[in-house]
Amino acid sequence: MKGKNVPLLVIENPPAGFALSTGEDIKNMVEKSREQFVKKAVEGGMSKDHAEEEAKKLIGATWDVGHINMLRKYGYEEKELLKQTKEISPFVKHVHLSDNFGMEHTELPMGMGNVPTEKMLELIKKYNEK
């Protein structure tokens, strides 16, 4: 890809309860999107190695910590939320910070709900070099 201002495709996890709202769902979508990118880029004349490198750079996830916390209303506990975060961590390009108590789609200031933000950010940092 040419230039520094090439857009990124970052897929955000929607509020829990909607389709594609888990870490595994978003991970699978990112992987399939990268595969399609590579296929099209190779068809267009790019080497497979370069296409794979570009796909990793350009296609990833926005991890919304408030959205994943909403799995609590379906019985998920903190350890499961952290498992979801670990699953998506290698693909994260952005993090959307908001807080809630896991029952409603509220956008509380950080620290006013029960989102385990610090633990989630530690996992993302551990499994994601950038």
XYZ file of N, CA and C in Angstrom:
390
model
N 0.843 -1.157 0.000
C 0.000 0.000 0.000
C 0.895 1.229 0.000
N 0.436 2.259 -0.629
C 1.231 3.466 -0.740
C 0.717 4.540 0.205
N 1.641 5.291 0.728
C 1.278 6.432 1.563
C 1.088 6.067 3.019
N 1.177 7.099 3.847
C 1.031 6.904 5.279
C -0.412 7.043 5.738
N -1.264 7.595 4.912
C -2.637 7.866 5.304
C -3.621 6.846 4.756
N -3.188 5.610 4.642
C -4.064 4.545 4.179
C -5.044 4.229 5.311
N -6.337 4.142 5.014
C -7.305 3.884 6.088
C -7.174 2.480 6.662
N -7.537 2.354 7.929
C -7.586 1.065 8.596
C -9.030 0.571 8.601
N -9.192 -0.717 8.574
C -10.494 -1.325 8.786
C -10.434 -1.944 10.170
N -11.166 -1.360 11.115
C -11.187 -1.883 12.478
C -12.631 -2.230 12.837
N -12.848 -3.481 13.132
C -14.184 -4.001 13.405
C -14.409 -3.951 14.907
N -15.457 -3.231 15.318
C -15.749 -3.082 16.751
C -16.787 -4.102 17.193
N -16.548 -4.659 18.369
C -17.546 -5.549 18.956
C -18.769 -4.739 19.379
N -19.961 -5.139 18.917
C -21.171 -4.413 19.308
C -21.564 -4.756 20.742
N -22.547 -4.045 21.288
C -23.022 -4.393 22.633
C -23.420 -5.864 22.703
N -23.107 -6.494 23.815
C -23.429 -7.911 23.999
C -24.913 -8.144 23.769
N -25.203 -9.253 23.131
C -26.585 -9.597 22.801
C -26.863 -9.443 21.324
N -26.030 -8.650 20.648
C -26.144 -8.517 19.207
C -25.248 -9.564 18.560
N -25.419 -9.785 17.281
C -24.569 -10.732 16.559
C -23.117 -10.262 16.602
N -22.218 -11.205 16.600
C -20.785 -10.928 16.519
C -20.277 -10.086 17.690
N -20.729 -10.385 18.899
C -20.367 -9.539 20.028
C -19.312 -10.124 20.958
N -18.753 -11.287 20.636
C -17.711 -11.863 21.495
C -16.332 -11.662 20.875
N -15.315 -11.871 21.688
C -13.941 -11.791 21.190
C -13.685 -12.788 20.079
N -14.199 -13.993 20.242
C -14.024 -15.021 19.213
C -14.704 -14.616 17.909
N -15.912 -14.048 18.006
C -16.629 -13.602 16.807
C -15.817 -12.560 16.038
N -15.314 -11.565 16.744
C -14.572 -10.483 16.092
C -13.243 -11.009 15.555
N -12.591 -11.879 16.305
C -11.339 -12.491 15.836
C -11.581 -13.216 14.514
N -12.632 -14.018 14.442
C -12.941 -14.757 13.213
C -13.229 -13.804 12.055
N -13.950 -12.722 12.330
C -14.261 -11.757 11.278
C -12.983 -11.068 10.768
N -12.093 -10.720 11.678
C -10.832 -10.091 11.277
C -10.010 -11.069 10.438
N -9.903 -12.312 10.888
C -9.126 -13.308 10.142
C -9.696 -13.525 8.743
N -10.998 -13.651 8.627
C -11.623 -13.850 7.303
C -11.446 -12.616 6.422
N -11.544 -11.433 7.015
C -11.336 -10.197 6.245
C -9.907 -10.117 5.735
N -8.965 -10.498 6.576
C -7.560 -10.506 6.147
C -7.343 -11.512 5.022
N -7.969 -12.680 5.132
C -7.845 -13.689 4.073
C -8.373 -13.144 2.746
N -9.514 -12.487 2.782
C -10.088 -11.909 1.566
C -9.190 -10.805 0.998
N -8.622 -9.999 1.867
C -7.702 -8.954 1.426
C -6.518 -9.572 0.686
N -5.927 -10.601 1.296
C -4.765 -11.261 0.686
C -5.143 -11.840 -0.672
N -6.268 -12.508 -0.727
C -6.721 -13.106 -1.994
C -6.838 -12.043 -3.088
N -7.507 -10.943 -2.777
C -7.704 -9.877 -3.768
C -6.388 -9.192 -4.123
N -5.533 -8.976 -3.134
C -4.255 -8.302 -3.395
C -3.347 -9.159 -4.272
N -3.332 -10.465 -4.030
C -2.523 -11.380 -4.849
C -3.070 -11.414 -6.271
N -4.391 -11.443 -6.398
C -4.997 -11.392 -7.733
C -4.617 -10.105 -8.458
N -4.400 -9.048 -7.699
C -4.023 -7.758 -8.273
C -2.534 -7.606 -8.518
N -1.749 -8.639 -8.192
C -0.330 -8.604 -8.503
C 0.609 -8.454 -7.312
N 0.101 -8.334 -6.112
C 0.948 -8.202 -4.932
C 1.445 -9.587 -4.522
N 2.667 -9.658 -4.001
C 3.156 -10.944 -3.509
C 2.349 -11.356 -2.283
N 2.246 -12.653 -2.058
C 1.458 -13.147 -0.933
C 2.028 -12.661 0.394
N 3.356 -12.700 0.538
C 3.982 -12.243 1.778
C 3.676 -10.780 2.057
N 3.794 -9.951 1.020
C 3.511 -8.526 1.189
C 2.034 -8.311 1.504
N 1.166 -9.041 0.840
C -0.271 -8.916 1.075
C -0.624 -9.306 2.506
N -0.022 -10.366 3.013
C -0.279 -10.785 4.394
C 0.207 -9.732 5.387
N 1.356 -9.155 5.105
C 1.904 -8.088 5.955
C 0.970 -6.879 5.965
N 0.488 -6.494 4.803
C -0.420 -5.351 4.700
C -1.753 -5.641 5.379
N -2.252 -6.852 5.229
C -3.520 -7.217 5.857
C -3.424 -7.088 7.375
N -2.326 -7.550 7.948
C -2.131 -7.439 9.400
C -2.054 -5.981 9.830
N -1.453 -5.168 8.999
C -1.296 -3.749 9.329
C -2.617 -2.995 9.198
N -3.433 -3.356 8.229
C -4.605 -2.556 7.880
C -5.944 -3.041 8.433
N -6.015 -4.304 8.843
C -7.299 -4.862 9.275
C -7.160 -5.390 10.694
N -8.002 -4.890 11.585
C -7.936 -5.306 12.979
C -9.248 -5.049 13.687
N -9.148 -4.863 14.984
C -10.346 -4.716 15.806
C -10.257 -3.482 16.698
N -11.424 -2.913 16.953
C -11.592 -1.949 18.031
C -12.284 -2.716 19.146
N -11.651 -2.795 20.304
C -12.212 -3.543 21.423
C -12.924 -2.568 22.349
N -14.240 -2.702 22.407
C -15.048 -1.843 23.261
C -15.245 -2.559 24.594
N -14.551 -2.075 25.627
C -14.569 -2.766 26.918
C -15.940 -2.685 27.585
N -16.675 -1.619 27.333
C -18.025 -1.505 27.873
C -18.982 -2.478 27.211
N -18.834 -2.657 25.913
C -19.707 -3.591 25.193
C -19.493 -5.026 25.668
N -18.232 -5.438 25.813
C -17.991 -6.823 26.226
C -18.439 -7.033 27.670
N -18.372 -5.985 28.478
C -18.820 -6.086 29.874
C -20.310 -6.395 29.959
N -21.051 -6.062 28.930
C -22.490 -6.305 28.924
C -22.838 -7.804 28.851
N -21.830 -8.656 28.633
C -22.081 -10.096 28.708
C -22.472 -10.506 30.131
N -22.206 -9.646 31.098
C -22.577 -9.952 32.488
C -24.078 -10.214 32.620
N -24.882 -9.528 31.830
C -26.331 -9.738 31.951
C -26.751 -11.116 31.446
N -25.830 -11.837 30.808
C -26.092 -13.199 30.357
C -25.385 -14.227 31.239
N -24.911 -13.765 32.393
C -24.304 -14.675 33.355
C -22.794 -14.792 33.299
N -22.150 -14.061 32.409
C -20.699 -14.114 32.332
C -20.096 -13.435 33.560
N -19.002 -13.982 34.033
C -18.267 -13.382 35.141
C -16.993 -12.753 34.601
N -16.283 -12.056 35.467
C -15.081 -11.328 35.048
C -14.083 -12.234 34.329
N -13.874 -13.458 34.809
C -12.879 -14.334 34.174
C -13.243 -14.620 32.720
N -14.560 -14.728 32.418
C -14.964 -14.960 31.032
C -14.773 -13.714 30.177
N -14.986 -12.547 30.767
C -14.749 -11.297 30.039
C -13.275 -11.158 29.686
N -12.425 -11.553 30.621
C -10.985 -11.490 30.370
C -10.571 -12.526 29.324
N -11.223 -13.677 29.316
C -10.953 -14.686 28.277
C -11.307 -14.132 26.900
N -12.440 -13.430 26.812
C -12.838 -12.805 25.546
C -11.801 -11.764 25.117
N -11.310 -10.999 26.066
C -10.304 -9.975 25.766
C -9.009 -10.612 25.294
N -8.599 -11.683 25.935
C -7.373 -12.386 25.514
C -7.514 -12.895 24.087
N -8.689 -13.398 23.751
C -8.949 -13.944 22.414
C -8.722 -12.901 21.315
N -9.149 -11.681 21.560
C -9.071 -10.638 20.529
C -7.772 -9.827 20.608
N -7.064 -9.917 21.710
C -5.901 -9.045 21.955
C -4.904 -8.918 20.798
N -4.501 -10.000 20.149
C -3.504 -9.845 19.078
C -3.990 -9.016 17.883
N -5.303 -8.808 17.786
C -5.881 -8.129 16.631
C -6.289 -6.685 16.915
N -6.144 -6.246 18.164
C -6.631 -4.924 18.580
C -5.772 -3.803 18.005
N -6.456 -2.852 17.361
C -5.808 -1.631 16.852
C -6.206 -0.430 17.701
N -7.420 -0.461 18.231
C -7.943 0.623 19.068
C -8.722 0.019 20.235
N -8.808 0.792 21.321
C -9.636 0.401 22.458
C -10.619 1.534 22.707
N -11.900 1.181 22.826
C -12.938 2.156 23.159
C -13.210 2.005 24.644
N -12.886 3.050 25.394
C -13.058 3.018 26.839
C -14.389 3.629 27.244
N -15.173 2.856 27.935
C -16.405 3.336 28.559
C -16.708 2.365 29.687
N -17.484 2.806 30.629
C -17.782 1.968 31.785
C -19.287 1.749 31.880
N -19.673 0.693 32.551
C -21.072 0.383 32.825
C -21.102 -0.693 33.892
N -22.293 -1.155 34.223
C -22.432 -2.228 35.202
C -22.807 -3.552 34.546
N -22.705 -3.615 33.225
C -22.928 -4.863 32.511
C -24.367 -5.177 32.172
N -25.282 -4.320 32.530
C -26.694 -4.613 32.288
C -27.305 -3.740 31.198
N -26.816 -2.547 31.043
C -27.351 -1.587 30.085
C -26.209 -0.991 29.271
N -26.547 -0.483 28.112
C -25.548 0.172 27.262
C -25.407 1.634 27.684
N -24.752 1.814 28.808
C -24.475 3.164 29.293
C -23.025 3.502 28.982
N -22.734 4.744 28.908
C -21.369 5.212 28.637
C -20.923 6.032 29.839
N -20.692 5.347 30.945
C -20.275 6.022 32.158
C -18.801 6.415 32.072
N -18.409 7.440 32.811
C -16.980 7.758 32.907
C -16.234 6.569 33.519
N -15.011 6.408 33.126
C -14.198 5.297 33.616
C -14.127 5.336 35.141
N -14.277 4.147 35.747
C -14.213 4.025 37.186
C -15.567 4.090 37.873
N -16.612 4.356 37.133
C -17.940 4.469 37.745
C -18.759 3.184 37.615
N -18.255 2.199 36.890
C -18.955 0.924 36.713
C -18.079 -0.221 37.181
N -18.282 -1.404 36.599
C -17.500 -2.571 37.008
C -16.719 -3.214 35.857
N -16.452 -2.461 34.800
C -15.621 -2.982 33.710
C -14.201 -3.193 34.249
N -13.632 -4.399 34.089
C -12.264 -4.630 34.573
C -11.224 -4.068 33.590
N -11.271 -2.767 33.418
C -10.475 -2.096 32.388
C -8.983 -2.355 32.527
N -8.439 -2.182 33.719
C -6.993 -2.363 33.894
C -6.552 -3.761 33.508
N -7.296 -4.768 33.912
C -6.948 -6.153 33.578
C -7.054 -6.382 32.068
N -8.069 -5.794 31.450
C -8.224 -5.939 30.002
C -7.058 -5.288 29.267
N -6.680 -4.098 29.680
C -5.569 -3.404 29.031
C -4.251 -4.147 29.230
N -4.073 -4.754 30.395
C -2.869 -5.569 30.635
C -2.825 -6.754 29.679
N -3.962 -7.421 29.473
C -4.009 -8.559 28.544
C -3.707 -8.108 27.117
N -4.309 -7.006 26.714
C -4.068 -6.510 25.352
C -2.595 -6.202 25.168
N -1.998 -5.554 26.148
C -0.567 -5.227 26.067
C 0.284 -6.499 26.033
N -0.106 -7.506 26.802
C 0.654 -8.746 26.858
C 0.655 -9.500 25.531
N -0.484 -9.495 24.846
C -0.621 -10.281 23.613
C -0.587 -9.453 22.337
N -0.275 -8.179 22.467
C -0.279 -7.298 21.306
C 0.915 -6.358 21.426
N 1.885 -6.514 20.558
C 3.113 -5.728 20.629
C 2.879 -4.238 20.528
N 1.843 -3.827 19.793
C 1.608 -2.398 19.587
C 0.482 -1.909 20.438
